[in-house]
Coordinates of C-alpha atoms in Angstrom, one line a residue:
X1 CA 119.1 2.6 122.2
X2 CA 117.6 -0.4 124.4
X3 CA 114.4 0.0 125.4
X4 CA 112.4 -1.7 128.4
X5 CA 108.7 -2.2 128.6
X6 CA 106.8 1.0 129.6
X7 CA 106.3 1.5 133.2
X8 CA 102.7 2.6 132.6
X9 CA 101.6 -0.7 131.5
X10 CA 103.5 -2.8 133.7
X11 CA 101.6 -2.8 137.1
X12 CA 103.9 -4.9 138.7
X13 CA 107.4 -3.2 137.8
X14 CA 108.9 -2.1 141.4
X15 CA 107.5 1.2 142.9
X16 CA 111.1 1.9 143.6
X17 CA 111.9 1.9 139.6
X18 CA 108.7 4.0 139.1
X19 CA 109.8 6.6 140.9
X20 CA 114.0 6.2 140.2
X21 CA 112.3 7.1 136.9
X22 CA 110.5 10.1 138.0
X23 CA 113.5 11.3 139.7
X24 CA 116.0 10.9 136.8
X25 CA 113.2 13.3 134.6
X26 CA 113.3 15.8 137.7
X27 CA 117.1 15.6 137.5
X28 CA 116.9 16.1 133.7
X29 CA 114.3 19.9 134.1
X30 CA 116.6 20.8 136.5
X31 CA 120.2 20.7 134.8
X32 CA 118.2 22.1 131.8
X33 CA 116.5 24.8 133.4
X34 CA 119.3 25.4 135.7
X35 CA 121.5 25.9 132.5
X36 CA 118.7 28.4 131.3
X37 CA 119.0 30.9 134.0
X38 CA 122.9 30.7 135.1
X39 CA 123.7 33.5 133.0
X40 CA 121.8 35.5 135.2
X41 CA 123.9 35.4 138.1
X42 CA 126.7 36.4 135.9
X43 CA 125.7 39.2 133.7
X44 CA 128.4 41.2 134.8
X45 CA 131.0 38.9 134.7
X46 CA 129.7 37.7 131.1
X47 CA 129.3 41.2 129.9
X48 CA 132.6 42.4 131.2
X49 CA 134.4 39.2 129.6
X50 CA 132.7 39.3 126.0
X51 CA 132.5 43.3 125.8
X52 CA 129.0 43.8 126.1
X53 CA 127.0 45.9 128.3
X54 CA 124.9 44.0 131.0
X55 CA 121.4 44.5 128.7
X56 CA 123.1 43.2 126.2
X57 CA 124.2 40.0 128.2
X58 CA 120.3 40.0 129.1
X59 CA 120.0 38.1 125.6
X60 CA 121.9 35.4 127.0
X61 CA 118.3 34.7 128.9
X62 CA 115.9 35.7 126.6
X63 CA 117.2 34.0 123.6
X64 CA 116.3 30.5 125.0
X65 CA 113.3 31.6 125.9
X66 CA 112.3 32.3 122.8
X67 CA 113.6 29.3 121.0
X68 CA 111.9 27.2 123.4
X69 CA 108.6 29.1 123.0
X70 CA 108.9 28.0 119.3
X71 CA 110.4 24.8 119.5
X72 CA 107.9 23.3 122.0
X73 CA 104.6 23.0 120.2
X74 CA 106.8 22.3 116.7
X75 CA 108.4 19.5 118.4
X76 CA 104.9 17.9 119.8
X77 CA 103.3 18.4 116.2
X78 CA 106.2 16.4 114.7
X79 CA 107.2 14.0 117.5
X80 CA 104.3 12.2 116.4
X81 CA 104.4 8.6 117.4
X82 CA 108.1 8.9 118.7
X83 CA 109.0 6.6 121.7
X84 CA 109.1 9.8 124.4
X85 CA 111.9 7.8 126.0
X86 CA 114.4 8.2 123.0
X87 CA 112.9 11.9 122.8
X88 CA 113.4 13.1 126.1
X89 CA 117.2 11.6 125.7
X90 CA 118.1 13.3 123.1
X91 CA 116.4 16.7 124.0
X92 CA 118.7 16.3 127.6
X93 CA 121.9 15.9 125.0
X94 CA 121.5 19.4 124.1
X95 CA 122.2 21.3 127.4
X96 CA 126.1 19.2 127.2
X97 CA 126.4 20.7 123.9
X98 CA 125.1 23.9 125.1
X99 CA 127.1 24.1 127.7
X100 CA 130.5 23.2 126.0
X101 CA 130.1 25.6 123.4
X102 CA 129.4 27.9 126.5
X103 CA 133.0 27.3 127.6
X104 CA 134.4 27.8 124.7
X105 CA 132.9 30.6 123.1
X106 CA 135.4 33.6 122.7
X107 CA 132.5 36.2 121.7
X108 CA 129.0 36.8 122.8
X109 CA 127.5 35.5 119.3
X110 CA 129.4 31.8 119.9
X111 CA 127.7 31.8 123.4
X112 CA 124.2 32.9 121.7
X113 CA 124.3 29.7 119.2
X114 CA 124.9 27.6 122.1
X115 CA 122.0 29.2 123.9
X116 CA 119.6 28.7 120.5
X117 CA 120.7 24.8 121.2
X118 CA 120.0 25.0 124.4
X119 CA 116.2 26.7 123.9
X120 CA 115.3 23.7 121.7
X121 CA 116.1 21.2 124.4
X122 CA 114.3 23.7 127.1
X123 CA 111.4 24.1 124.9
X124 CA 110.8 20.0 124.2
X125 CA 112.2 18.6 127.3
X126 CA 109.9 20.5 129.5
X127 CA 107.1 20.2 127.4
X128 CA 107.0 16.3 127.3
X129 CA 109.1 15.7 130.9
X130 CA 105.9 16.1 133.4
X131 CA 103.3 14.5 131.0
X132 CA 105.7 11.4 130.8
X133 CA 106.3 11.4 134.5
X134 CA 102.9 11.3 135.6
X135 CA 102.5 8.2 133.4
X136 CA 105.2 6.3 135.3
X137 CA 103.5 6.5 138.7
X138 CA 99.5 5.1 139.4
X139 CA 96.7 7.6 139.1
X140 CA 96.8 8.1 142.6
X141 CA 100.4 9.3 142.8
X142 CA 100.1 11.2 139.5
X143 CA 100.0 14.8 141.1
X144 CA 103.1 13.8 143.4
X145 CA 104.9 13.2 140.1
X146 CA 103.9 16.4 138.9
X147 CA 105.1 18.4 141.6
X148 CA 108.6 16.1 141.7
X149 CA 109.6 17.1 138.0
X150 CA 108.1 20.3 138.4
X151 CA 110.3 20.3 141.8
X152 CA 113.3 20.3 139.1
X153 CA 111.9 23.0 136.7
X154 CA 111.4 25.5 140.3
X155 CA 114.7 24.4 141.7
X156 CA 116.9 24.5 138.2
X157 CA 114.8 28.1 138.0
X158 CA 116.1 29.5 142.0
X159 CA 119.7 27.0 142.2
X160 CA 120.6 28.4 138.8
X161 CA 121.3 32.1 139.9
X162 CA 123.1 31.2 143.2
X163 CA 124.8 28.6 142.1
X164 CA 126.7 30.4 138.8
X165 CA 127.2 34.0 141.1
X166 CA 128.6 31.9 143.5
X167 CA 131.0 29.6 141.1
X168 CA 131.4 32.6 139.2
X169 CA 132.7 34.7 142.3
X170 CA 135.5 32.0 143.1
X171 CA 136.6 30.4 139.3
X172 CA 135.3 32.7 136.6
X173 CA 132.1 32.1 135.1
X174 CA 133.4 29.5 132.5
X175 CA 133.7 27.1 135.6
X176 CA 130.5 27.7 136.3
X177 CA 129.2 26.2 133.0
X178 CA 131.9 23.7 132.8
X179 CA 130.8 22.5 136.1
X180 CA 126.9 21.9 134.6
X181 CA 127.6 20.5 131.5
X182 CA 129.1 17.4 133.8
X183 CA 126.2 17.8 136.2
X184 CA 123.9 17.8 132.7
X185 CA 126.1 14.5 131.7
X186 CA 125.7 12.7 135.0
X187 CA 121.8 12.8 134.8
X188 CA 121.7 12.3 131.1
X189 CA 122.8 8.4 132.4
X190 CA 120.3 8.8 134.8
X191 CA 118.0 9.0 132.4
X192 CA 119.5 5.9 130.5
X193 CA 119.3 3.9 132.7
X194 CA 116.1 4.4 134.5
X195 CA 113.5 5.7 131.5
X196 CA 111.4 2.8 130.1
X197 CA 110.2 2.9 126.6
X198 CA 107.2 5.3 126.7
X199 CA 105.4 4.7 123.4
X200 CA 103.7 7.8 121.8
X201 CA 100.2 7.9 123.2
X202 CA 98.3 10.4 120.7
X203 CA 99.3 12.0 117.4
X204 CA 98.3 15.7 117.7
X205 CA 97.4 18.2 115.0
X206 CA 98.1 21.7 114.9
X207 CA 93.5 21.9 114.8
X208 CA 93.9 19.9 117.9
X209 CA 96.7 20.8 119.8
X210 CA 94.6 24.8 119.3
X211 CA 91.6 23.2 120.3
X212 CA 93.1 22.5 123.9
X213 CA 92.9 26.1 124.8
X214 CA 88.9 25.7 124.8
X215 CA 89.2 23.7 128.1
X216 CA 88.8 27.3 130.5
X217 CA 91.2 25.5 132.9
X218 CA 93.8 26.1 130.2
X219 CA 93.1 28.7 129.0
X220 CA 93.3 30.4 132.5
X221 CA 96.6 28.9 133.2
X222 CA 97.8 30.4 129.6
X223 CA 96.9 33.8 130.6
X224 CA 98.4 33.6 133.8
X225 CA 101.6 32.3 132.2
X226 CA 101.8 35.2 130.2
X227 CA 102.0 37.7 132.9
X228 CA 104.0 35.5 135.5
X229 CA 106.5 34.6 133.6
X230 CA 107.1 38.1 132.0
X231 CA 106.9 39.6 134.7
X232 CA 108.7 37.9 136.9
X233 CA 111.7 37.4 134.2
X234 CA 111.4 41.6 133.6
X235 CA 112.6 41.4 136.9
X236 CA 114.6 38.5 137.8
X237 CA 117.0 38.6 134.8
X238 CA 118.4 42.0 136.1
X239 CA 118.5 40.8 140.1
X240 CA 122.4 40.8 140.3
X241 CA 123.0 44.0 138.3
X242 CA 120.3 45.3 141.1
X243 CA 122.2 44.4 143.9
X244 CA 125.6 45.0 143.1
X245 CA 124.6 49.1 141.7
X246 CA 121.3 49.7 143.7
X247 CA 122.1 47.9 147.2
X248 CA 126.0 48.1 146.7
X249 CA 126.8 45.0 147.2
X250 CA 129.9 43.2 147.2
X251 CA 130.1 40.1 145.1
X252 CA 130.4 37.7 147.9
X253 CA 127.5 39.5 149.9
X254 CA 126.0 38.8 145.8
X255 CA 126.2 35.2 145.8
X256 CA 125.5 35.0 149.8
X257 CA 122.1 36.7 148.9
X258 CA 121.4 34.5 146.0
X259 CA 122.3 31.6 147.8
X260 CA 119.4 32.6 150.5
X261 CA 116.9 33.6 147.9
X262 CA 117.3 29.6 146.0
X263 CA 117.2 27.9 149.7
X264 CA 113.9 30.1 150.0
X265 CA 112.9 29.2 146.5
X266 CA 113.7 25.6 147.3
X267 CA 111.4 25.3 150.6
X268 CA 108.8 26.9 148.7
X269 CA 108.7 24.2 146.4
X270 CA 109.3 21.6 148.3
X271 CA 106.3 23.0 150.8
X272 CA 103.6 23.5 147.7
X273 CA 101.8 20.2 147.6
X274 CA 101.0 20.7 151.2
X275 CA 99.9 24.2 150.6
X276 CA 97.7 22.8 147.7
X277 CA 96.4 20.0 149.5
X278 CA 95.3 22.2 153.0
X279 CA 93.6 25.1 150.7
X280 CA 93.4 24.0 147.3
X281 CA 95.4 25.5 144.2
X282 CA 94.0 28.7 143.8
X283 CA 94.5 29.9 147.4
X284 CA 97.5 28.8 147.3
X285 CA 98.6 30.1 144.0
X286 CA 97.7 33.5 144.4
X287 CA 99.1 34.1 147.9
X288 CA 102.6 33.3 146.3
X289 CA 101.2 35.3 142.9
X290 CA 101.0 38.6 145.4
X291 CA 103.9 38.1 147.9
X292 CA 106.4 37.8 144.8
X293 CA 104.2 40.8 143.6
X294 CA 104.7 42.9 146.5
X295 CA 108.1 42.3 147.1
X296 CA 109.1 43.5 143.6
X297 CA 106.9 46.5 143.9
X298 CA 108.4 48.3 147.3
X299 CA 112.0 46.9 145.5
X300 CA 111.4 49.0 142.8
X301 CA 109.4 51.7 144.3
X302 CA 110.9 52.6 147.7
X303 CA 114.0 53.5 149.0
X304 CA 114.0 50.5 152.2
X305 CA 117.0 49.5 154.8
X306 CA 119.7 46.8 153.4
X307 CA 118.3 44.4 155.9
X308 CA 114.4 44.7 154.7
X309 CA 115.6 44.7 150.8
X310 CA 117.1 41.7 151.6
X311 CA 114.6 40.3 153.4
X312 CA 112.2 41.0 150.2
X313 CA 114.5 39.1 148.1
X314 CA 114.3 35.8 150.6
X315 CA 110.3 36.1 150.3
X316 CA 110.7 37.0 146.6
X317 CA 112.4 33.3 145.9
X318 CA 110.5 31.8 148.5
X319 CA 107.2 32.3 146.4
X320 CA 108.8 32.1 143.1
X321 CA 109.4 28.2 143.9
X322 CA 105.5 27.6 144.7
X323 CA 104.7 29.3 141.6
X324 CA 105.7 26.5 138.7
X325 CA 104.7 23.7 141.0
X326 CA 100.9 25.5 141.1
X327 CA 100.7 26.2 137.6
X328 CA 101.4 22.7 136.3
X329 CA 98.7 21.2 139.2
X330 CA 96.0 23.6 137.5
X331 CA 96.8 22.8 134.0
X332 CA 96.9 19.0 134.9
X333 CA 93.5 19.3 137.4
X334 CA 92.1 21.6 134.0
X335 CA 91.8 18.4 131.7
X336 CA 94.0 15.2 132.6
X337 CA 93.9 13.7 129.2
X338 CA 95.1 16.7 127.5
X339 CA 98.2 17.3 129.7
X340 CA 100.9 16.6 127.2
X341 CA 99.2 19.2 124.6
X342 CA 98.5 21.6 127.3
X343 CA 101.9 21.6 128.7
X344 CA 103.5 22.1 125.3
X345 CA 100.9 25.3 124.6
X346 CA 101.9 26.3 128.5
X347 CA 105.6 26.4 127.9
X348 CA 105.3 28.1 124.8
X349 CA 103.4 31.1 126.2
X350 CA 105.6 30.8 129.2
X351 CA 108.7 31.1 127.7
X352 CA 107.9 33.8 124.7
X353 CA 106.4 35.7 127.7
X354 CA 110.0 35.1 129.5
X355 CA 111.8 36.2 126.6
X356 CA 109.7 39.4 126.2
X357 CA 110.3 40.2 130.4
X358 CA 114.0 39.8 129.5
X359 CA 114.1 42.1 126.5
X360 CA 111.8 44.7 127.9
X361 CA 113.4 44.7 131.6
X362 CA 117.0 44.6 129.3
X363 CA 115.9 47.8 127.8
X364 CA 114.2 49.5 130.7
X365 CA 117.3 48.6 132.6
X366 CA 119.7 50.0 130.2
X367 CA 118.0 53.3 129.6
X368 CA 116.0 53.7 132.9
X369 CA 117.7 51.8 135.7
X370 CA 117.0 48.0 137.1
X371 CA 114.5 49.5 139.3
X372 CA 112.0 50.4 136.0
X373 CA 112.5 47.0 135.4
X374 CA 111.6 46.0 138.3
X375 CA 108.4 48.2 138.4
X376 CA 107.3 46.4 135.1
X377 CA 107.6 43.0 137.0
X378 CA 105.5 44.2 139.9
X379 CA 103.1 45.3 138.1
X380 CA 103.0 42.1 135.4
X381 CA 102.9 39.8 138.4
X382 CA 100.3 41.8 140.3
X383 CA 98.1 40.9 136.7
X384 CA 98.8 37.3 137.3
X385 CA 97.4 37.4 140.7
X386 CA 94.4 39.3 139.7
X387 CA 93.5 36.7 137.0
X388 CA 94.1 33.7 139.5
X389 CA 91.4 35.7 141.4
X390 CA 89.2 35.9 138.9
X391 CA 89.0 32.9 137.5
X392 CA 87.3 29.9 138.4
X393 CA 89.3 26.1 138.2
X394 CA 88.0 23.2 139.3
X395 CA 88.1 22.0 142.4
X396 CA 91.4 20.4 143.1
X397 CA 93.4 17.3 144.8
X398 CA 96.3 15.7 144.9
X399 CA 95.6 12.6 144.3
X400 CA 94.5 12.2 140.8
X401 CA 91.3 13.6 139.0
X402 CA 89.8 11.4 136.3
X403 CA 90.3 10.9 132.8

C-alpha cells in the first residue's frame, strides 16, 4: 500500500485533507457498526428465512459483540508498531467479507461465521479509529474529531435498525446486506485515499494496557460501559419483535417507526458537543443516561396509548445517539495520552457487556416476553445513570485538555 507522510506531523498539510481524513474514519465506524446492528431490524425476517426462532436470531447481534470484546485489546497488544493506516484498512476489509458471506449464507451457522469476521473488524476498527482521528486534526480541534468518528459509531448504531427494517420490508433482507457491503466498499476507498501513514505511537503491554484502568476517569467510563451498553442492547436487540407482537404493528408502520427513532438518534448526536460544551459532560451524559432509562422502563412496565409508546421510542433513540459521543469525550478528557489504550479496554467492556444484554434479553424474551427484556434494560441503564452521578470526572472542554 502507498503511504503519505502522517498528518500529525505535517503542520502545513491542508485543513481540508485533515479533516477529508477524519471523515473517511467516521465513514469507516459507521458502515462497520451499521453492519453490527442490521440484523436487528430483521430478526423476524432472518429467523423466519433460516428456521430459527427470533432469540435465536438474537445471536446474530451478540456474537460480534463478543468477538469484538476479545479481539480489541488482543489486536492493540499485538499491533505493536504497525502503521495504524495499513491497520485500520484492513480491519474496514472485513465488514465486505462479512457482509457477502451474509448474502450468501443458506443457514444461520454460515451467517454466524460471517458475523465472527465481522466482530474482529468491530472490535479493532473502533478501538484504534477515534485515537487515530484525533491525531489528524490540532489539539484544539481534537474533541471535534472525537465526536465526528464517534458521530459514525452513534449513527451506524440508530441508521442500522431503520435502514435494514426498511430495505428489508421492500427487497428481503439479503438486499439489505448486499446494499452495505457496497456502502462498506465505497468508504473502504475513502479510506485509501484520504488516510496518511499514521506510524505506531507506543508499544503496549498487557501490565500496561491494565494499568490504564487506575486513571478514575477510566475506570468510571468502564463501569458505566458495562451497564449502558447491556442494558441498552437487553433492550434494543428485541425493539422490532416488540413492536410488531406488543404494539401490533404492521411492517411498514415497523420501519416508519425505526426510521423516526434513527433521525432522533441522529440529532442527538449531531446536538452532543453543544450539550457538552453549555453544561459540561456529565450533565449532559446523564440526562440522556435517564431519558433512555425512563423510556424503556414505562415500555416495559405499563400498558400506554400507541401514540405515547411511540413517542418513547423517538426519545429513546434520541438519547441513545448522545450517549457514545459522551462516553468517548470522558474517556478522552480522563487521560489524553492514554486514549488509544483506554478506548481499546472501553470497547472491550462495551461490547462483552452488549453481547451479554443480547443473550440475556434473547432468553428473557423467549421465555418471558420482550417486555422482561425490556425491564432488564431499564433497570441496567438506570445503573449507568446512577454511576454518572456518582462519580467525579474532570472538568471538561471541547477544545483539547493537555497531554
Amino acid at each position: 500500500m502507498t503511504e503519505c507522510s502522517s498528518l500529525d506531523t505535517r503542520p502545513e498539510t491542508s485543513a481540508f485533507r485533515r479533516w477529508l481524513a477524519v471523515f473517511s474514519l467516521a465513514c469507516g465506524t459507521f458502515a462497520l457498526v451499521n453492519t453490527e446492528f442490521l440484523p436487528i431490524g430483521l430478526l423476524s425476517p432472518i429467523a423466519q428465512s433460516l428456521g430459527v426462532t427470533e432469540g435465536h436470531a438474537g445471536l446474530a447481534v451478540m456474537l460480534p459483540g463478543l468477538v469484538a470484546a476479545i479481539s480489541a485489546p488482543l489486536i492493540m497488544l499485538f499491533a505493536h508498531k504497525m502503521d495504524r493506516r495499513n491497520l485500520l484498512l484492513l480491519l474496514s476489509a472485513t465488514v465486505i467479507v462479512a457482509n457477502g458471506i451474509a448474502v450468501m449464507a443458506d443457514s444461520f451457522n454460515i451467517l454466524l461465521i460471517g458475523r465472527i469476521i465481522l466482530g474482529v473488524g468491530v472490535g479493532g476498527f473502533w478501538s484504534f479509529a477515534i485515537p487515530s482521528g484525533r491525531r489528524l486534526v490540532s489539539e484544539e480541534q481534537g474533541a471535534r474529531a472525537i465526536s465526528l468518528i464517534t458521530a459514525g459509531v452513534a449513527v451506524g448504531t440508530v441508521a442500522g435498525v431503520p435502514a435494514g427494517a426498511f430495505i428489508g420490508d421492500l427487497f428481503g433482507w439479503r438486499m439489505a446486506f448486499t446494499l452495505n457491503a457496497v456502502l462498506a466498499l465505497v468508504f473502504f476507498v475513502l479510506q485509501w485515499l484520504a488516510l496518511p501513514s499514521l506510524p505506531a505511537q507506543q508499544s503496549i503491554g498487557l501490565r500496561a494496557m491494565l494499568g490504564v484502568t487506575k486513571v478514575a476517569g477510566i475506570r468510571y467510563a468502564l463501569i458505566i460501559g458495562i451497564f449502558m451498553a447491556g442494558g441498552h442492547f437487553a433492550a434494543y436487540t428485541y425493539l422490532e419483535p416488540w413492536l410488531r407482537f406488543n404494539l401490533h404493528l404492521s411492517a411498514s408502520d415497523i420501519s416508519l417507526l425505526l426510521m423516526g427513532y434513527g433521525v432522533a438518534g441522529l440529532v442527538g448526536t449531531l446536538t452532543t458537543e453543544i450539550s457538552v460544551r453549555e453544561f459540561g459532560v456529565k450533565r449532559a451524559f446523564m440526562l440522556n443516561m435517564l431519558l433512555l432509562s425512563v423510556s424503556v422502563l414505562v415500555l416495559s412496565l405499563f400498558q400506554v396509548p400507541l401514540s405515547l409508546a411511540c413517542a418513547l421510542v423517538i426519545l429513546w433513540g434520541l438519547a441513545f445517539g448522545a450517549l457514545p459521543v459522551c462516553l468517548n469525550i470522558w474517556t478522552y478528557q480522563a487521560s489524553p495520552a492514554l486514549f488509544e489504550t483506554g478506548s481499546a479496554l472501553l470497547v472491550c467492556v462495551f461490547q462483552t457487556s452488549l453481547a451479554l444484554g443480547a443473550l440475556f434479553g434473547g432468553i428473557l424474551a423467549d421465555n418471558s416476553g420482550v417486555s422482561s427484556a425490556f425491564l432488564l434494560g431499564g433497570v441496567l441503564t438506570l445503573l449507568a445513570g446512577i454511576t454518572i452521578f456518582l462519580s467525579r470526572p474532570q472538568p471538561v472542554t471541547l477544545h483539547g485538555a493537555p497531554e
